[in-house]
Amino acid sequence: MELKHITLYHVVTKLREEFETSFGKTIHRHCVIVSIEDSSDTVGWGEAPVDDGPWYSYETIYTTLNVYRKFIIPILKKNRVIESPWIFNDIVKRVRGYRMAKAGIETALWDLYAKLQNKPLYKVIGGVKERVSSGVSIGIIGNMEKLLKSVEYYWGQGYQRIKIKIAPGWDIKPIKRIREVFKDIPLQVDANASYSLSNMNVFKELDKHDLLMIEQPLHYEDLYEHSILQKRLHTPICLDESIKSIYDTKAAIALQSCRVINIKPARVGGLSESKLVHDYSMKNNIPVWIGGMLETGIGRGFQVALATLPNVKYPSDISASSRYYEEDIIEPPWIVDSKGFIHVPNKPGIGVEVIEKRLIKYSKRIYSISLRD
Ligand code: OSB
Ligand code: MG
């Protein structure tokens, strides 16, 4: 690929409903959309789902735009002829961290690369499924009746499992109540790193409710304490925040810190690293699923492609466009069928068309940068 031009869009979309987690409430979702054009005028699209504050991750809109313009794009300019996206991380390895920023550009390169081969992205990365299992992630809803209504609604829509966010003070009560009404639906919780080992009584209680998994109960950088907790629970621990790379994956598996891994392409630095985490987990009998960051329809395309990999054994946090947004920036919107499946498009790249008029409408600022000078 001979890269010609890159455009960065700071996009702000409004969620249909506020989404609350242990780290805060979101109603306006920020991200950086990246488009990269090559010498044949083919365009690839990518997404860095960074927020406007360092809540889930230390990376924000501001760090991402700066690190792009000051460090990553200058390196890309020197390497504008690039064989494949597999080597992107190697090209930018002098820049440490900033995995979400890197993922924004790397995913755009993947979309472009697949389009140039006229192949759907999932086939290029070794996907083996034509449809993927969809789950829904429900934020903290402090009102029990509203929470039940929400679970009932999404379960009725066909989603194959329900995940609710928990935080100290909002954990056992909602789970007990959901289990009274929905005795055996696939149910899991996500703590977003809000507990410590001193909360063992909460974990012991959660352990009685036949949960599929408990996601990221302890500190976002921890592996060791999760290994202690996992030994004391029947319920599998799933790591999200703690797995930022293949190196964390190897350590987590060796320490038995978890029995399941949530792979978010942006968190680990893109599809190449996601594939490394996926393959290593598969070799070690650790099933995975694909997590989300309330992405636009562009980011969702990469989640869908990854979810077609063989070791994705649980429903992923890949919901319909309409679960998040009134209007997505792509067409057709991502749709979940009544059995909870998303059908993988067979068109080249991520398989959806970006509607540039909408993208521009939601953009707070746009940087258009030639890679040729
Ligand atoms: O921890 O999985 C998480 C959303 C934003 C940040 C972190 C998380 C989430 C979700 C929603 O749970 C997943 C989605 O549907 O995109
Ligand atoms: Mg999570």
CSV table of C-alpha atoms and ligand atoms in Angstrom, one decimal:
chain,number,residue,atom,x,y,z
A,1,MET,CA,0.0,0.0,0.0
A,2,GLU,CA,1.3,3.5,-0.8
A,3,LEU,CA,-0.4,5.8,1.6
A,4,LYS,CA,-1.2,9.3,0.4
A,5,HIS,CA,-3.4,11.1,2.9
A,6,ILE,CA,-4.8,10.9,6.4
A,7,THR,CA,-7.8,12.7,7.9
A,8,LEU,CA,-8.6,12.8,11.7
A,9,TYR,CA,-12.1,13.6,12.8
A,10,HIS,CA,-12.8,14.4,16.5
A,11,VAL,CA,-16.4,13.1,16.6
A,12,VAL,CA,-18.9,13.6,19.3
A,13,THR,CA,-22.1,11.6,19.1
A,14,LYS,CA,-25.0,11.5,21.6
A,15,LEU,CA,-26.0,8.2,23.2
A,16,ARG,CA,-29.8,7.4,23.2
A,17,GLU,CA,-29.5,7.0,27.0
A,18,GLU,CA,-26.9,7.9,29.6
A,19,PHE,CA,-24.5,5.0,30.2
A,20,GLU,CA,-23.2,4.7,33.8
A,21,THR,CA,-20.3,2.6,35.0
A,22,SER,CA,-18.2,2.6,38.2
A,23,PHE,CA,-16.0,5.2,36.5
A,24,GLY,CA,-18.7,7.7,35.6
A,25,LYS,CA,-21.6,8.6,33.4
A,26,THR,CA,-21.5,9.0,29.6
A,27,ILE,CA,-24.0,10.7,27.4
A,28,HIS,CA,-21.8,12.3,24.8
A,29,ARG,CA,-19.5,9.8,23.2
A,30,HIS,CA,-16.2,11.1,21.9
A,31,CYS,CA,-13.9,9.3,19.5
A,32,VAL,CA,-11.3,9.9,16.8
A,33,ILE,CA,-12.3,8.6,13.4
A,34,VAL,CA,-9.4,8.1,11.0
A,35,SER,CA,-9.5,7.8,7.2
A,36,ILE,CA,-6.4,6.8,5.2
A,37,GLU,CA,-6.3,7.1,1.4
A,38,ASP,CA,-3.8,5.3,-0.7
A,39,SER,CA,-2.4,6.1,-4.2
A,40,SER,CA,-5.3,4.3,-5.9
A,41,ASP,CA,-7.7,6.6,-4.0
A,42,THR,CA,-9.1,3.8,-2.0
A,43,VAL,CA,-10.1,4.9,1.5
A,44,GLY,CA,-9.9,2.8,4.8
A,45,TRP,CA,-11.7,3.9,7.9
A,46,GLY,CA,-10.6,3.3,11.5
A,47,GLU,CA,-11.7,4.4,15.0
A,48,ALA,CA,-9.9,5.3,18.2
A,49,PRO,CA,-12.7,5.1,20.8
A,50,VAL,CA,-11.0,7.5,23.3
A,51,ASP,CA,-13.1,9.5,25.7
A,52,ASP,CA,-12.8,13.1,26.7
A,53,GLY,CA,-11.3,12.2,30.1
A,54,PRO,CA,-8.9,9.5,31.4
A,55,TRP,CA,-11.6,7.4,33.0
A,56,TYR,CA,-11.6,3.9,31.4
A,57,SER,CA,-8.2,4.5,29.9
A,58,TYR,CA,-5.4,7.2,30.4
A,59,GLU,CA,-5.8,8.0,26.7
A,60,THR,CA,-8.2,10.8,25.7
A,61,ILE,CA,-9.2,12.7,22.6
A,62,TYR,CA,-6.5,15.2,23.5
A,63,THR,CA,-3.6,12.8,24.0
A,64,THR,CA,-4.6,10.9,20.8
A,65,LEU,CA,-4.7,14.0,18.5
A,66,ASN,CA,-1.4,15.2,19.9
A,67,VAL,CA,0.4,11.9,19.7
A,68,TYR,CA,-0.9,11.4,16.1
A,69,ARG,CA,0.3,14.8,14.9
A,70,LYS,CA,3.5,15.1,16.9
A,71,PHE,CA,4.8,11.5,16.8
A,72,ILE,CA,2.8,8.8,14.9
A,73,ILE,CA,2.0,10.6,11.7
A,74,PRO,CA,5.6,11.8,11.2
A,75,ILE,CA,6.7,8.1,11.4
A,76,LEU,CA,3.9,7.1,9.0
A,77,LYS,CA,5.1,9.7,6.5
A,78,LYS,CA,8.6,8.1,6.5
A,79,ASN,CA,6.9,4.7,6.0
A,80,ARG,CA,4.2,5.5,3.6
A,81,VAL,CA,4.8,2.4,1.5
A,82,ILE,CA,3.7,-0.4,3.8
A,83,GLU,CA,3.3,-4.0,2.9
A,84,SER,CA,0.5,-4.9,5.4
A,85,PRO,CA,-1.1,-3.8,8.6
A,86,TRP,CA,0.6,-6.7,10.4
A,87,ILE,CA,3.8,-4.6,10.6
A,88,PHE,CA,2.2,-1.3,11.7
A,89,ASN,CA,3.0,-1.9,15.4
A,90,ASP,CA,6.6,-2.6,14.5
A,91,ILE,CA,6.8,0.6,12.5
A,92,VAL,CA,5.6,2.7,15.5
A,93,LYS,CA,7.2,0.7,18.3
A,94,ARG,CA,9.4,3.6,19.3
A,95,VAL,CA,6.2,5.2,20.6
A,96,ARG,CA,5.4,3.5,23.9
A,97,GLY,CA,1.9,2.9,25.0
A,98,TYR,CA,-1.0,4.9,23.3
A,99,ARG,CA,-2.5,1.7,22.2
A,100,MET,CA,-5.9,3.2,21.5
A,101,ALA,CA,-4.4,5.9,19.3
A,102,LYS,CA,-2.4,3.3,17.4
A,103,ALA,CA,-5.5,1.2,17.0
A,104,GLY,CA,-7.3,4.1,15.3
A,105,ILE,CA,-4.7,4.2,12.5
A,106,GLU,CA,-4.1,0.4,12.5
A,107,THR,CA,-7.8,-0.4,12.0
A,108,ALA,CA,-8.0,2.2,9.1
A,109,LEU,CA,-5.0,0.3,7.5
A,110,TRP,CA,-6.9,-3.0,7.9
A,111,ASP,CA,-10.0,-1.7,6.3
A,112,LEU,CA,-7.9,-0.3,3.4
A,113,TYR,CA,-5.9,-3.5,3.1
A,114,ALA,CA,-8.9,-5.7,2.8
A,115,LYS,CA,-10.6,-3.3,0.4
A,116,LEU,CA,-7.5,-3.4,-1.8
A,117,GLN,CA,-7.8,-7.1,-1.9
A,118,ASN,CA,-11.5,-6.8,-2.5
A,119,LYS,CA,-12.1,-9.1,0.4
A,120,PRO,CA,-14.2,-8.9,3.6
A,121,LEU,CA,-12.0,-8.1,6.5
A,122,TYR,CA,-13.0,-11.1,8.6
A,123,LYS,CA,-11.7,-13.4,5.9
A,124,VAL,CA,-8.3,-11.5,5.7
A,125,ILE,CA,-7.8,-12.0,9.5
A,126,GLY,CA,-8.8,-15.7,9.5
A,127,GLY,CA,-12.4,-15.5,10.6
A,128,VAL,CA,-14.5,-18.6,10.4
A,129,LYS,CA,-18.1,-17.5,11.1
A,130,GLU,CA,-20.8,-15.9,9.0
A,131,ARG,CA,-22.7,-14.6,12.0
A,132,VAL,CA,-21.6,-13.5,15.5
A,133,SER,CA,-23.3,-13.8,18.9
A,134,SER,CA,-24.5,-10.5,20.3
A,135,GLY,CA,-24.8,-9.6,24.0
A,136,VAL,CA,-25.8,-6.3,25.6
A,137,SER,CA,-24.1,-4.3,28.3
A,138,ILE,CA,-26.5,-2.4,30.6
A,139,GLY,CA,-25.1,0.5,32.6
A,140,ILE,CA,-25.8,1.1,36.3
A,141,ILE,CA,-29.5,1.9,36.7
A,142,GLY,CA,-30.1,2.8,40.3
A,143,ASN,CA,-33.8,2.1,40.1
A,144,MET,CA,-34.6,-1.6,40.3
A,145,GLU,CA,-37.9,-1.6,38.3
A,146,LYS,CA,-36.2,0.4,35.5
A,147,LEU,CA,-33.3,-2.1,35.5
A,148,LEU,CA,-35.7,-5.1,35.2
A,149,LYS,CA,-37.6,-3.3,32.4
A,150,SER,CA,-34.3,-2.8,30.6
A,151,VAL,CA,-33.2,-6.5,31.0
A,152,GLU,CA,-36.7,-7.6,29.9
A,153,TYR,CA,-36.5,-5.3,26.8
A,154,TYR,CA,-33.0,-6.5,25.6
A,155,TRP,CA,-33.7,-10.1,26.4
A,156,GLY,CA,-36.9,-9.8,24.4
A,157,GLN,CA,-34.9,-8.2,21.5
A,158,GLY,CA,-32.9,-11.5,21.2
A,159,TYR,CA,-29.6,-10.6,22.8
A,160,GLN,CA,-27.9,-13.8,23.8
A,161,ARG,CA,-26.7,-12.6,27.2
A,162,ILE,CA,-27.2,-9.7,29.5
A,163,LYS,CA,-24.3,-8.0,31.3
A,164,ILE,CA,-24.9,-5.4,34.0
A,165,LYS,CA,-22.5,-2.9,35.4
A,166,ILE,CA,-21.9,-3.2,39.1
A,167,ALA,CA,-20.0,-1.0,41.7
A,168,PRO,CA,-19.8,-1.2,45.5
A,169,GLY,CA,-23.3,-0.6,46.8
A,170,TRP,CA,-24.9,-1.8,43.6
A,171,ASP,CA,-24.1,-5.5,43.1
A,172,ILE,CA,-25.8,-8.2,45.1
A,173,LYS,CA,-29.3,-6.5,45.2
A,174,PRO,CA,-29.7,-6.1,41.5
A,175,ILE,CA,-28.3,-9.6,40.7
A,176,LYS,CA,-30.6,-11.2,43.2
A,177,ARG,CA,-33.6,-9.4,41.8
A,178,ILE,CA,-32.7,-10.2,38.2
A,179,ARG,CA,-32.3,-13.8,39.1
A,180,GLU,CA,-35.7,-13.9,40.8
A,181,VAL,CA,-37.4,-12.9,37.5
A,182,PHE,CA,-35.0,-14.3,34.9
A,183,LYS,CA,-33.9,-17.6,36.6
A,184,ASP,CA,-31.6,-18.9,34.0
A,185,ILE,CA,-30.7,-16.3,31.4
A,186,PRO,CA,-27.0,-16.0,30.6
A,187,LEU,CA,-26.0,-13.2,32.9
A,188,GLN,CA,-22.7,-11.6,33.8
A,189,VAL,CA,-21.4,-8.5,35.7
A,190,ASP,CA,-18.7,-5.9,35.0
A,191,ALA,CA,-17.2,-4.1,37.9
A,192,ASN,CA,-14.8,-1.9,35.9
A,193,ALA,CA,-12.1,-2.3,38.5
A,194,SER,CA,-14.1,-0.9,41.4
A,195,TYR,CA,-13.5,-3.5,44.1
A,196,SER,CA,-10.6,-4.9,46.2
A,197,LEU,CA,-9.8,-8.2,47.9
A,198,SER,CA,-11.4,-6.7,51.1
A,199,ASN,CA,-14.8,-7.1,49.3
A,200,MET,CA,-14.6,-10.9,49.4
A,201,ASN,CA,-18.1,-11.1,51.0
A,202,VAL,CA,-19.6,-9.5,47.9
A,203,PHE,CA,-17.7,-11.9,45.6
A,204,LYS,CA,-18.8,-14.9,47.7
A,205,GLU,CA,-22.4,-13.8,47.4
A,206,LEU,CA,-22.2,-13.1,43.6
A,207,ASP,CA,-20.6,-16.5,43.3
A,208,LYS,CA,-24.0,-18.1,44.2
A,209,HIS,CA,-26.0,-16.7,41.3
A,210,ASP,CA,-24.8,-18.8,38.4
A,211,LEU,CA,-23.1,-15.9,36.6
A,212,LEU,CA,-21.3,-16.6,33.3
A,213,MET,CA,-18.4,-14.5,34.6
A,214,ILE,CA,-17.3,-11.5,36.7
A,215,GLU,CA,-15.5,-8.9,34.6
A,216,GLN,CA,-12.6,-6.9,35.9
A,217,PRO,CA,-13.5,-6.9,39.6
A,218,LEU,CA,-10.1,-5.6,40.9
A,219,HIS,CA,-7.6,-2.9,40.0
A,220,TYR,CA,-7.1,-2.0,36.3
A,221,GLU,CA,-3.4,-2.8,36.4
A,222,ASP,CA,-3.6,-5.9,38.6
A,223,LEU,CA,-3.0,-9.5,37.7
A,224,TYR,CA,-1.7,-10.9,41.0
A,225,GLU,CA,-4.7,-10.2,43.2
A,226,HIS,CA,-7.1,-11.4,40.5
A,227,SER,CA,-5.2,-14.7,40.7
A,228,ILE,CA,-5.9,-14.9,44.4
A,229,LEU,CA,-9.5,-14.0,43.9
A,230,GLN,CA,-10.0,-16.5,41.1
A,231,LYS,CA,-8.8,-19.4,43.3
A,232,ARG,CA,-11.6,-18.5,45.8
A,233,LEU,CA,-14.4,-18.4,43.3
A,234,HIS,CA,-16.3,-20.9,41.2
A,235,THR,CA,-17.4,-18.1,38.8
A,236,PRO,CA,-14.8,-17.4,36.1
A,237,ILE,CA,-13.1,-14.1,36.3
A,238,CYS,CA,-12.9,-12.3,32.9
A,239,LEU,CA,-10.2,-9.6,32.5
A,240,ASP,CA,-10.8,-6.4,30.5
A,241,GLU,CA,-8.8,-3.4,31.7
A,242,SER,CA,-5.8,-5.5,32.9
A,243,ILE,CA,-5.1,-7.1,29.5
A,244,LYS,CA,-3.4,-4.4,27.4
A,245,SER,CA,-1.2,-6.6,25.3
A,246,ILE,CA,0.1,-10.1,24.6
A,247,TYR,CA,2.5,-9.7,27.5
A,248,ASP,CA,-0.3,-9.2,30.0
A,249,THR,CA,-2.1,-12.1,28.4
A,250,LYS,CA,0.8,-14.4,29.0
A,251,ALA,CA,1.2,-13.3,32.6
A,252,ALA,CA,-2.5,-13.5,33.3
A,253,ILE,CA,-2.7,-17.1,32.0
A,254,ALA,CA,0.5,-18.2,33.8
A,255,LEU,CA,-0.8,-16.7,37.1
A,256,GLN,CA,-4.4,-18.1,36.5
A,257,SER,CA,-5.7,-14.6,37.1
A,258,CYS,CA,-8.7,-15.3,34.9
A,259,ARG,CA,-10.6,-18.0,32.9
A,260,VAL,CA,-11.9,-15.7,30.2
A,261,ILE,CA,-10.5,-12.7,28.3
A,262,ASN,CA,-12.4,-9.8,26.9
A,263,ILE,CA,-10.5,-8.6,23.8
A,264,LYS,CA,-11.1,-5.0,22.9
A,265,PRO,CA,-9.3,-4.2,19.7
A,266,ALA,CA,-8.7,-0.6,20.8
A,267,ARG,CA,-7.4,-1.4,24.3
A,268,VAL,CA,-4.7,-3.8,23.0
A,269,GLY,CA,-3.6,-1.6,20.1
A,270,GLY,CA,-5.5,-2.9,17.1
A,271,LEU,CA,-6.3,-6.1,15.2
A,272,SER,CA,-2.8,-7.5,15.0
A,273,GLU,CA,-2.4,-7.5,18.8
A,274,SER,CA,-6.0,-8.8,19.2
A,275,LYS,CA,-5.1,-11.7,17.0
A,276,LEU,CA,-2.0,-12.4,19.1
A,277,VAL,CA,-4.1,-12.4,22.3
A,278,HIS,CA,-6.8,-14.5,20.6
A,279,ASP,CA,-4.3,-17.2,19.3
A,280,TYR,CA,-2.3,-17.4,22.6
A,281,SER,CA,-5.6,-17.8,24.6
A,282,MET,CA,-6.8,-20.4,22.2
A,283,LYS,CA,-3.6,-22.4,22.6
A,284,ASN,CA,-4.0,-22.3,26.4
A,285,ASN,CA,-7.8,-23.1,26.5
A,286,ILE,CA,-8.9,-19.7,27.6
A,287,PRO,CA,-12.0,-18.7,25.7
A,288,VAL,CA,-12.5,-15.0,24.7
A,289,TRP,CA,-15.2,-12.6,23.5
A,290,ILE,CA,-15.0,-9.2,22.0
A,291,GLY,CA,-15.6,-6.2,24.2
A,292,GLY,CA,-16.8,-2.8,23.2
A,293,MET,CA,-16.3,0.9,24.0
A,294,LEU,CA,-19.7,2.2,22.7
A,295,GLU,CA,-18.0,2.5,19.3
A,296,THR,CA,-19.6,4.1,16.2
A,297,GLY,CA,-20.5,1.7,13.4
A,298,ILE,CA,-16.9,2.0,12.1
A,299,GLY,CA,-15.4,0.6,15.3
A,300,ARG,CA,-18.2,-2.0,15.4
A,301,GLY,CA,-17.0,-3.3,12.0
A,302,PHE,CA,-13.7,-4.4,13.5
A,303,GLN,CA,-15.4,-5.9,16.6
A,304,VAL,CA,-17.6,-8.0,14.2
A,305,ALA,CA,-14.6,-9.1,12.2
A,306,LEU,CA,-12.7,-10.2,15.3
A,307,ALA,CA,-15.8,-12.0,16.7
A,308,THR,CA,-15.6,-14.4,13.7
A,309,LEU,CA,-12.4,-15.9,15.0
A,310,PRO,CA,-12.6,-19.5,16.3
A,311,ASN,CA,-11.8,-18.9,20.0
A,312,VAL,CA,-14.6,-16.4,20.5
A,313,LYS,CA,-16.8,-18.6,22.7
A,314,TYR,CA,-19.1,-16.2,24.4
A,315,PRO,CA,-21.5,-13.5,23.1
A,316,SER,CA,-19.7,-10.2,22.6
A,317,ASP,CA,-20.5,-6.6,23.6
A,318,ILE,CA,-21.4,-5.9,20.0
A,319,SER,CA,-25.0,-4.6,20.0
A,320,ALA,CA,-27.1,-3.1,17.2
A,321,SER,CA,-26.4,0.5,16.1
A,322,SER,CA,-29.8,1.5,17.5
A,323,ARG,CA,-28.9,0.3,21.0
A,324,TYR,CA,-26.4,3.1,21.1
A,325,TYR,CA,-27.3,5.8,18.7
A,326,GLU,CA,-30.4,7.5,17.1
A,327,GLU,CA,-28.3,7.7,13.9
A,328,ASP,CA,-25.1,5.8,13.2
A,329,ILE,CA,-22.5,7.3,10.8
A,330,ILE,CA,-22.5,4.2,8.6
A,331,GLU,CA,-25.0,2.4,6.4
A,332,PRO,CA,-26.5,0.0,6.6
A,333,PRO,CA,-26.8,0.1,10.4
A,334,TRP,CA,-25.6,-2.9,12.4
A,335,ILE,CA,-28.6,-5.1,13.1
A,336,VAL,CA,-29.1,-7.9,15.6
A,337,ASP,CA,-31.7,-10.5,14.5
A,338,SER,CA,-34.4,-12.0,16.8
A,339,LYS,CA,-32.0,-14.8,17.8
A,340,GLY,CA,-29.3,-12.4,18.8
A,341,PHE,CA,-27.0,-12.7,15.8
A,342,ILE,CA,-25.2,-10.1,13.7
A,343,HIS,CA,-24.7,-11.3,10.2
A,344,VAL,CA,-21.2,-10.5,8.9
A,345,PRO,CA,-21.2,-8.5,5.7
A,346,ASN,CA,-19.6,-10.0,2.7
A,347,LYS,CA,-18.5,-6.6,1.2
A,348,PRO,CA,-14.9,-5.6,1.1
A,349,GLY,CA,-13.2,-4.2,4.3
A,350,ILE,CA,-15.5,-3.8,7.3
A,351,GLY,CA,-18.4,-4.0,4.9
A,352,VAL,CA,-20.3,-0.8,5.7
A,353,GLU,CA,-20.3,2.6,4.1
A,354,VAL,CA,-19.4,5.7,6.0
A,355,ILE,CA,-21.8,8.5,5.4
A,356,GLU,CA,-19.5,11.5,5.2
A,357,LYS,CA,-22.2,14.1,5.6
A,358,ARG,CA,-23.1,12.6,9.0
A,359,LEU,CA,-19.5,12.2,9.9
A,360,ILE,CA,-18.9,15.9,9.2
A,361,LYS,CA,-22.1,16.9,11.1
A,362,TYR,CA,-20.8,15.1,14.2
A,363,SER,CA,-17.2,16.3,13.9
A,364,LYS,CA,-16.0,19.0,16.3
A,365,ARG,CA,-12.8,19.4,14.4
A,366,ILE,CA,-11.1,17.8,11.4
A,367,TYR,CA,-7.4,17.6,10.6
A,368,SER,CA,-6.5,16.8,7.0
A,369,ILE,CA,-2.8,15.8,6.5
A,370,SER,CA,-0.9,14.8,3.4
A,371,LEU,CA,1.5,12.0,4.0
A,372,ARG,CA,3.5,12.9,0.9
A,373,ASP,CA,5.5,15.9,2.0
B,1,OSB,O1,-15.9,-2.1,30.5
B,1,OSB,O2,-16.7,-3.2,28.9
B,1,OSB,C1,-16.5,-2.1,29.4
B,1,OSB,C2,-18.3,0.8,27.6
B,1,OSB,C3,-17.4,1.8,27.7
B,1,OSB,C4,-16.2,1.5,28.4
B,1,OSB,C5,-16.0,0.3,29.0
B,1,OSB,C6,-16.9,-0.7,28.9
B,1,OSB,C7,-18.1,-0.5,28.2
B,1,OSB,C8,-19.2,-1.4,28.0
B,1,OSB,C9,-20.1,-1.3,26.8
B,1,OSB,O3,-19.4,-2.3,28.8
B,1,OSB,C10,-19.7,-2.2,25.7
B,1,OSB,C11,-20.4,-1.8,24.4
B,1,OSB,O4,-21.6,-2.2,24.3
B,1,OSB,O5,-19.8,-1.2,23.6
B,2,MG,MG,-15.5,-4.2,30.9
